[in-house]
Tab-separated table of N, CA and C in Angstrom:
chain	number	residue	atom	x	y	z
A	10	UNK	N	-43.029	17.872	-93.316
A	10	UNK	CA	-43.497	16.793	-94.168
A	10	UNK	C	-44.420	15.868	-93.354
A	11	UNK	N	-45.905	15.598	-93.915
A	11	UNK	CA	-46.747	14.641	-93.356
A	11	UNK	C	-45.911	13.190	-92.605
A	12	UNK	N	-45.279	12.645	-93.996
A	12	UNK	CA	-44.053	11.253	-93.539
A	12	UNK	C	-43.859	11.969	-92.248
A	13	UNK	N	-42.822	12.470	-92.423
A	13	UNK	CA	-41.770	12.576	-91.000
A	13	UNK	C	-42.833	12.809	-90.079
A	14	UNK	N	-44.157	13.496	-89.828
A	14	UNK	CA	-44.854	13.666	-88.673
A	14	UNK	C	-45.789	12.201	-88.389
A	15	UNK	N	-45.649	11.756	-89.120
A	15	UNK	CA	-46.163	10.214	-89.109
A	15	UNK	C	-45.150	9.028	-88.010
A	16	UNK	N	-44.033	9.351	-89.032
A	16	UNK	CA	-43.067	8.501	-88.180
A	16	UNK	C	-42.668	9.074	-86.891
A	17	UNK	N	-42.977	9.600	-86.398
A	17	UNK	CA	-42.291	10.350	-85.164
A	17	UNK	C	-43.322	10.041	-84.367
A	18	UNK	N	-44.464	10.221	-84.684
A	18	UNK	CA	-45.682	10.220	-83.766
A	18	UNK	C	-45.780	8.229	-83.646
A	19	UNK	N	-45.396	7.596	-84.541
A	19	UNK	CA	-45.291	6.210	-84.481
A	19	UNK	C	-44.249	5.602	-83.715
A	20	UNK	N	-43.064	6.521	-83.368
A	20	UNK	CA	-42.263	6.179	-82.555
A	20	UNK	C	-42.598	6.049	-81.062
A	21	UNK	N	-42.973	7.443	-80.972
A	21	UNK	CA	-43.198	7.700	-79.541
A	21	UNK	C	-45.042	6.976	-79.308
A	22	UNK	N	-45.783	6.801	-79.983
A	22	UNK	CA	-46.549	5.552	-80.105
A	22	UNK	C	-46.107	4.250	-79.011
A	23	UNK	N	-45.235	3.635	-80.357
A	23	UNK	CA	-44.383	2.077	-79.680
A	23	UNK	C	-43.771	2.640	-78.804
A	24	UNK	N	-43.150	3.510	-78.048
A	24	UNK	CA	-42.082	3.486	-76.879
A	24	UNK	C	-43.477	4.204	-75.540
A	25	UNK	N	-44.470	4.520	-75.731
A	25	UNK	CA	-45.581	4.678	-75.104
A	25	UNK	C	-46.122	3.399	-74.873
A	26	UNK	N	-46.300	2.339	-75.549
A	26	UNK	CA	-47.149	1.325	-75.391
A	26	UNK	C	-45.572	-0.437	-75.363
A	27	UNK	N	-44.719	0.458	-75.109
A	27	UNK	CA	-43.615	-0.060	-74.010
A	27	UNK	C	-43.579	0.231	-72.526
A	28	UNK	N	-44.843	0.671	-72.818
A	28	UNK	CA	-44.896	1.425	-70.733
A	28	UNK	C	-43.753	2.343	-70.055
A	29	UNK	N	-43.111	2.747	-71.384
A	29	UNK	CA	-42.033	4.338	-70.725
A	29	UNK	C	-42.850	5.071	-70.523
A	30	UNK	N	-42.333	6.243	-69.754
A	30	UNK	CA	-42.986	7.229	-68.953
A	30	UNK	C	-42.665	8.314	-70.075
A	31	UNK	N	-43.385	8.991	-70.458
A	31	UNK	CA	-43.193	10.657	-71.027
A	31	UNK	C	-41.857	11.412	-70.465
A	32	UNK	N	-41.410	11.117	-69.505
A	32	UNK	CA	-40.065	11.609	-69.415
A	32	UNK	C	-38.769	10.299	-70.114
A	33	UNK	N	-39.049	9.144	-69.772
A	33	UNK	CA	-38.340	8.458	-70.445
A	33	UNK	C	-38.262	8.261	-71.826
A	34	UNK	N	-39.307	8.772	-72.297
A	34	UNK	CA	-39.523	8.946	-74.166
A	34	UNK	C	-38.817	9.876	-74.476
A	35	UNK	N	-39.143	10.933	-73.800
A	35	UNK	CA	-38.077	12.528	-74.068
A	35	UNK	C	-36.623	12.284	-73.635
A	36	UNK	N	-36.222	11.153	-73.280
A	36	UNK	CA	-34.935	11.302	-72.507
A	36	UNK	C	-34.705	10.542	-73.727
A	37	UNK	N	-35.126	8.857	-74.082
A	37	UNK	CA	-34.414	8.180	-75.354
A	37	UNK	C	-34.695	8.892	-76.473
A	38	UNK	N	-35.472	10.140	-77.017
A	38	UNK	CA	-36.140	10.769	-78.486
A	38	UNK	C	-35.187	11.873	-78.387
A	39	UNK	N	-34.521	12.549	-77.110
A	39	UNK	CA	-33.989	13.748	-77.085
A	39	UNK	C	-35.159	14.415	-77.470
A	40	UNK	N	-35.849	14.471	-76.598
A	40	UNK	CA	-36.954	16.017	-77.207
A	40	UNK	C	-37.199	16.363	-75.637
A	41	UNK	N	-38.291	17.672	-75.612
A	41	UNK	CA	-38.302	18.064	-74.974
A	41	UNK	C	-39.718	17.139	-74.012
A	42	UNK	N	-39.557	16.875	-72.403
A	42	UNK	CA	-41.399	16.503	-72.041
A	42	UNK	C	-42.640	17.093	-72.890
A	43	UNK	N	-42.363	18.106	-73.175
A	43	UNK	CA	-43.841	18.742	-73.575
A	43	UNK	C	-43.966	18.825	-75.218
A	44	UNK	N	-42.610	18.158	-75.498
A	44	UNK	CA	-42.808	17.555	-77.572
A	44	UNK	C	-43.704	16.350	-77.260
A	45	UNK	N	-43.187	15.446	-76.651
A	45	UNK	CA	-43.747	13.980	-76.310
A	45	UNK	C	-45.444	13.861	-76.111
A	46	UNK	N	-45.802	14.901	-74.550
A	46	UNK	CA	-46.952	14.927	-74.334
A	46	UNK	C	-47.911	15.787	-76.019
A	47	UNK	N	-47.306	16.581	-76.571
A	47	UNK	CA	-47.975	16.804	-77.946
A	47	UNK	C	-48.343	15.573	-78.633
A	48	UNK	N	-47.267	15.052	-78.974
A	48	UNK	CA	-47.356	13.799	-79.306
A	48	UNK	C	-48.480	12.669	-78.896
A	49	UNK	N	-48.753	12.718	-77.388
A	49	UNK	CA	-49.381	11.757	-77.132
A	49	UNK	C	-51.263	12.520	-77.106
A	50	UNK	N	-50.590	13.757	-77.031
A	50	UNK	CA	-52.655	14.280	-77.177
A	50	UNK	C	-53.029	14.409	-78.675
A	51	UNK	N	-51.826	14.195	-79.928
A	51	UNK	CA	-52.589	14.268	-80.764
A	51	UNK	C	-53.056	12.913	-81.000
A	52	UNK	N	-52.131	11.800	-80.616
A	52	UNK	CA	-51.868	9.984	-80.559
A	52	UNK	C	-53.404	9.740	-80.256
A	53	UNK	N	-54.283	10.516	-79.053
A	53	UNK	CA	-55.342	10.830	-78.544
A	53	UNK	C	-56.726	10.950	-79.247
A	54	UNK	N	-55.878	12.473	-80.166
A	54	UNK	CA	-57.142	12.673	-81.175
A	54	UNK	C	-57.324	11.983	-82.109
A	55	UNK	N	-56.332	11.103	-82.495
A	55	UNK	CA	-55.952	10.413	-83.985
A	55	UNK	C	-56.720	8.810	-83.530
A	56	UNK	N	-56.817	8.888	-82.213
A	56	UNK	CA	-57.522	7.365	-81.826
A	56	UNK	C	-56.423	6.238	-81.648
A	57	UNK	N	-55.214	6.898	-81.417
A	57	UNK	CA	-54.663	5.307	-81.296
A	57	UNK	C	-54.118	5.476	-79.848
A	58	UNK	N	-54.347	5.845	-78.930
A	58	UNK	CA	-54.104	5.835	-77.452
A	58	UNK	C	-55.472	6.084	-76.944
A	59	UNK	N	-55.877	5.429	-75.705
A	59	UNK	CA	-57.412	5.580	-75.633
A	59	UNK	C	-57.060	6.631	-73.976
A	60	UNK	N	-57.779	7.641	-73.552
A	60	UNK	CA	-57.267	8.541	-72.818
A	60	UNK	C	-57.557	7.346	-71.264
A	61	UNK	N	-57.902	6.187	-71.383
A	61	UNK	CA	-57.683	5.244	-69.889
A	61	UNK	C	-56.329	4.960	-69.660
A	62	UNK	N	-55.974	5.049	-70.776
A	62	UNK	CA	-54.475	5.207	-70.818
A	62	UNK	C	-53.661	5.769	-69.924
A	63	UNK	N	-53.993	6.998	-69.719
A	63	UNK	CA	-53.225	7.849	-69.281
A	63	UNK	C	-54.359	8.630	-67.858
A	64	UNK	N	-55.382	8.632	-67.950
A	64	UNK	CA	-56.623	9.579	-67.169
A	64	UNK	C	-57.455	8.254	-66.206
A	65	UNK	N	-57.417	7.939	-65.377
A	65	UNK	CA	-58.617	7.437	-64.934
A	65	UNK	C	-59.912	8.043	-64.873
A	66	UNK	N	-60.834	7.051	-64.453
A	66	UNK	CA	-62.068	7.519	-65.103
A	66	UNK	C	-62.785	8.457	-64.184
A	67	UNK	N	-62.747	8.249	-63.074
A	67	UNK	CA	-63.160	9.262	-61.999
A	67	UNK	C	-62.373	10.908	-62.294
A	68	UNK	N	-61.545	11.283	-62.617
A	68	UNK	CA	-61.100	12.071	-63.410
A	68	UNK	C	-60.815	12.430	-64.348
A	69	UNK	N	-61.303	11.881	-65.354
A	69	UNK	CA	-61.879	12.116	-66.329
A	69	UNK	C	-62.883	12.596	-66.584
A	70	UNK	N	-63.927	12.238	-65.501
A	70	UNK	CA	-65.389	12.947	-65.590
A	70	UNK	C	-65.083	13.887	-64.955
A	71	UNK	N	-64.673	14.069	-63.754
A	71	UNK	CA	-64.248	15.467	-63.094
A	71	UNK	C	-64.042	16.606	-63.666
A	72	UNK	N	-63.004	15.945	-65.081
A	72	UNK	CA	-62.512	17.727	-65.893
A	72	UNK	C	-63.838	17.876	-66.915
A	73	UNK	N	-64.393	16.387	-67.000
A	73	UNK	CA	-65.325	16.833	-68.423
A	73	UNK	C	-66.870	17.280	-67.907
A	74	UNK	N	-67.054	17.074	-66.787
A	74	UNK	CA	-68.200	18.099	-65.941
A	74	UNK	C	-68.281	19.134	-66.273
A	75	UNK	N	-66.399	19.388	-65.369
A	75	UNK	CA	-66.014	20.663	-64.970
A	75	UNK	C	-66.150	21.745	-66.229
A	76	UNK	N	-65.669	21.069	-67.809
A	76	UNK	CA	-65.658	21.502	-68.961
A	76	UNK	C	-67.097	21.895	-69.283
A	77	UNK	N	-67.922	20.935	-68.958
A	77	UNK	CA	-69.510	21.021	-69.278
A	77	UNK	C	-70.127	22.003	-69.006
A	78	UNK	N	-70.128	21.993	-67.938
A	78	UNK	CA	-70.644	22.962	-66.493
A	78	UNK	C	-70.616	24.003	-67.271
A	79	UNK	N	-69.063	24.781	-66.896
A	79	UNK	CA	-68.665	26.186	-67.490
A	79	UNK	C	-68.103	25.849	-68.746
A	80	UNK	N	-68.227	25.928	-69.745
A	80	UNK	CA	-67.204	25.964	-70.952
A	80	UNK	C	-66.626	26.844	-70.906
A	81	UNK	N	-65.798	26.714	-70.783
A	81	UNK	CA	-64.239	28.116	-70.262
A	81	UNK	C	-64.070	28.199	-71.400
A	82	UNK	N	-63.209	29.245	-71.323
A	82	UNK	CA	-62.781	30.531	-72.795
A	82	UNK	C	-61.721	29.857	-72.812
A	83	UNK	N	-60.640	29.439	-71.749
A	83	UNK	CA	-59.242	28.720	-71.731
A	83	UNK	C	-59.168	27.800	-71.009
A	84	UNK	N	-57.780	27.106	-70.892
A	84	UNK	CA	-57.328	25.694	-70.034
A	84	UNK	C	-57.135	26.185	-68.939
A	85	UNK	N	-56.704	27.426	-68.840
A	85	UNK	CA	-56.538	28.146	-67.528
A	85	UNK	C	-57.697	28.178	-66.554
A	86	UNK	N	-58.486	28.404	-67.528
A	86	UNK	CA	-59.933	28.848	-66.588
A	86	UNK	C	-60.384	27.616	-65.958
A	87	UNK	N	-60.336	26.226	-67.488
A	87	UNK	CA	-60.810	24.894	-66.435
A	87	UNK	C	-59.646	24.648	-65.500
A	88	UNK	N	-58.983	24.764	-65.555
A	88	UNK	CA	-57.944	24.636	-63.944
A	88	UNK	C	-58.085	24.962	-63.028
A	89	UNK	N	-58.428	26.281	-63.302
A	89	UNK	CA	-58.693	26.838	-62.027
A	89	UNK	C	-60.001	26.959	-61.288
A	90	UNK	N	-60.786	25.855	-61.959
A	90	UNK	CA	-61.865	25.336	-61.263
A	90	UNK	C	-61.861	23.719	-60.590
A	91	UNK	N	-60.185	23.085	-60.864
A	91	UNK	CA	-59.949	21.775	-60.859
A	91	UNK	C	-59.146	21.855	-59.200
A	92	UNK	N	-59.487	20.460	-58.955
A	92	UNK	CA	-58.251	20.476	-57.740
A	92	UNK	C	-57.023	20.691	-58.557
A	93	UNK	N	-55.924	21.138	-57.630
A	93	UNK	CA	-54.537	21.995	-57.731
A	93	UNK	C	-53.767	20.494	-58.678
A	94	UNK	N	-54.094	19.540	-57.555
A	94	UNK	CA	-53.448	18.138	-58.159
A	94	UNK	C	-53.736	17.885	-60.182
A	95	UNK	N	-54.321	18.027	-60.389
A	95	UNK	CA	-54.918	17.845	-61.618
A	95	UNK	C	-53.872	18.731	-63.094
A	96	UNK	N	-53.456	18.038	-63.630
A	96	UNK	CA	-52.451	18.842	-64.653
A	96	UNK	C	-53.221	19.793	-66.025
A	97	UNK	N	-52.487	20.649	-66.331
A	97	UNK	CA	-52.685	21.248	-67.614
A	97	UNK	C	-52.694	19.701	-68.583
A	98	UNK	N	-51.579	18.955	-68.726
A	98	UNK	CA	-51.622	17.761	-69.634
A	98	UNK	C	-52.936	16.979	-69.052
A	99	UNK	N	-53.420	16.469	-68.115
A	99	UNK	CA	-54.342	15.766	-68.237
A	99	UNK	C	-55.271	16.599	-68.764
A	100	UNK	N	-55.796	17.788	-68.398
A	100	UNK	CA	-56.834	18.379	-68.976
A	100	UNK	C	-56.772	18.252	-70.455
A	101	UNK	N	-55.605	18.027	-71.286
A	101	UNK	CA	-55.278	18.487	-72.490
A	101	UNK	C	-55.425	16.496	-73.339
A	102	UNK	N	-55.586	16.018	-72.617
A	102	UNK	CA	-55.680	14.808	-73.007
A	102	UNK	C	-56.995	13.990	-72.844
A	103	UNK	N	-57.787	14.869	-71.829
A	103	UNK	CA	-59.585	14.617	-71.839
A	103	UNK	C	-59.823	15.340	-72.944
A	104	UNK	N	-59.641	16.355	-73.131
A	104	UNK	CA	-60.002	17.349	-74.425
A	104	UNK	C	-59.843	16.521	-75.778
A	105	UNK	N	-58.606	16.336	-75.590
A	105	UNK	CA	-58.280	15.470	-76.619
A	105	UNK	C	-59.236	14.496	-77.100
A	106	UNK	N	-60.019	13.294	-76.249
A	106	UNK	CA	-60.773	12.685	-76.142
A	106	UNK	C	-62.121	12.753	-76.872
A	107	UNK	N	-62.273	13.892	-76.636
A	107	UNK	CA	-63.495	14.389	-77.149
A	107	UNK	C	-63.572	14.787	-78.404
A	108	UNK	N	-61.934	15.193	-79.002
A	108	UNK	CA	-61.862	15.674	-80.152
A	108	UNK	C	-61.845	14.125	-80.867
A	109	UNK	N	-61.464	12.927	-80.492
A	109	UNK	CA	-61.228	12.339	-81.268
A	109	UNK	C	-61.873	11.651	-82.207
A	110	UNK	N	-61.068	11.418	-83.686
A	110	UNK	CA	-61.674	10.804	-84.892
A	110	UNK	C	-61.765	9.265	-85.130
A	111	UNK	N	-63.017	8.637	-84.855
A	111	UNK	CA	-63.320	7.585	-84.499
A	111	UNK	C	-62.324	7.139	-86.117
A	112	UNK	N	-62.613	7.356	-87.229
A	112	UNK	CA	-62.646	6.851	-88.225
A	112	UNK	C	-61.592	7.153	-88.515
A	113	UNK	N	-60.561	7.884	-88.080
A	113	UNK	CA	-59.321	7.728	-88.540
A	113	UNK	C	-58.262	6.298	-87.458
A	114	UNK	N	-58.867	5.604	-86.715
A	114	UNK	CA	-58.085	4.800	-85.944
A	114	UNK	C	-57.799	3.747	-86.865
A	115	UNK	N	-56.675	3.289	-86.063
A	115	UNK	CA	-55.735	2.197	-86.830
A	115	UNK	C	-55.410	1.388	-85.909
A	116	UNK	N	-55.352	0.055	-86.155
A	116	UNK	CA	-54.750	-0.589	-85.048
A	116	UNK	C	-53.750	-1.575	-85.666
């Protein structure tokens, strides 16, 4: 149901912009880390988390070069053109960025 994916994503929203950590959201939501981080890359595309949030900006351009450069077939591929340090989730939350719908934000 749209509702319920509304409210859930509004939860972990407010307990995100309580400055918990993605493991502390999954620990008070009972879900899993990688429900949460869904959560927060679609929070991403939907425009209501801005990816400074979570990405600084010097890496941010790093993956979105790196994305530029080669447009990889997968996330795998931009990784493995990234320093080691650099996560599948951050990559997945610059992406995000790019996907996002100016005109659906809400504040």
């Amino acid at each position: 149901c749209i509702r319920d994916r509304t409210e859930t994503l509004e939860i972990t929203k407010n307990l995100f912009f309580e400055h918990l950590t993605i493991l502390q959201i999954a620990k008070k939501r009972q879900f899993k880390e990688q429900s949460v981080e869904f959560h927060i890359i679609e929070l991403i595309t939907l425009g209501y988390i801005y990816l400074g949030d979570l990405v600084d900006d010097e890496l941010a351009h790093k993956i979105l070069d790196t994305f530029e450069e080669h447009p990889p077939e997968s996330l795998k591929e931009i990784k493995s053109k990234l320093p080691a340090s650099i996560t599948y989730f951050q990559i997945k939350c610059v992406l995000a960025s790019i996907n996002n719908q100016p005109d659906s934000r809400h504040d």
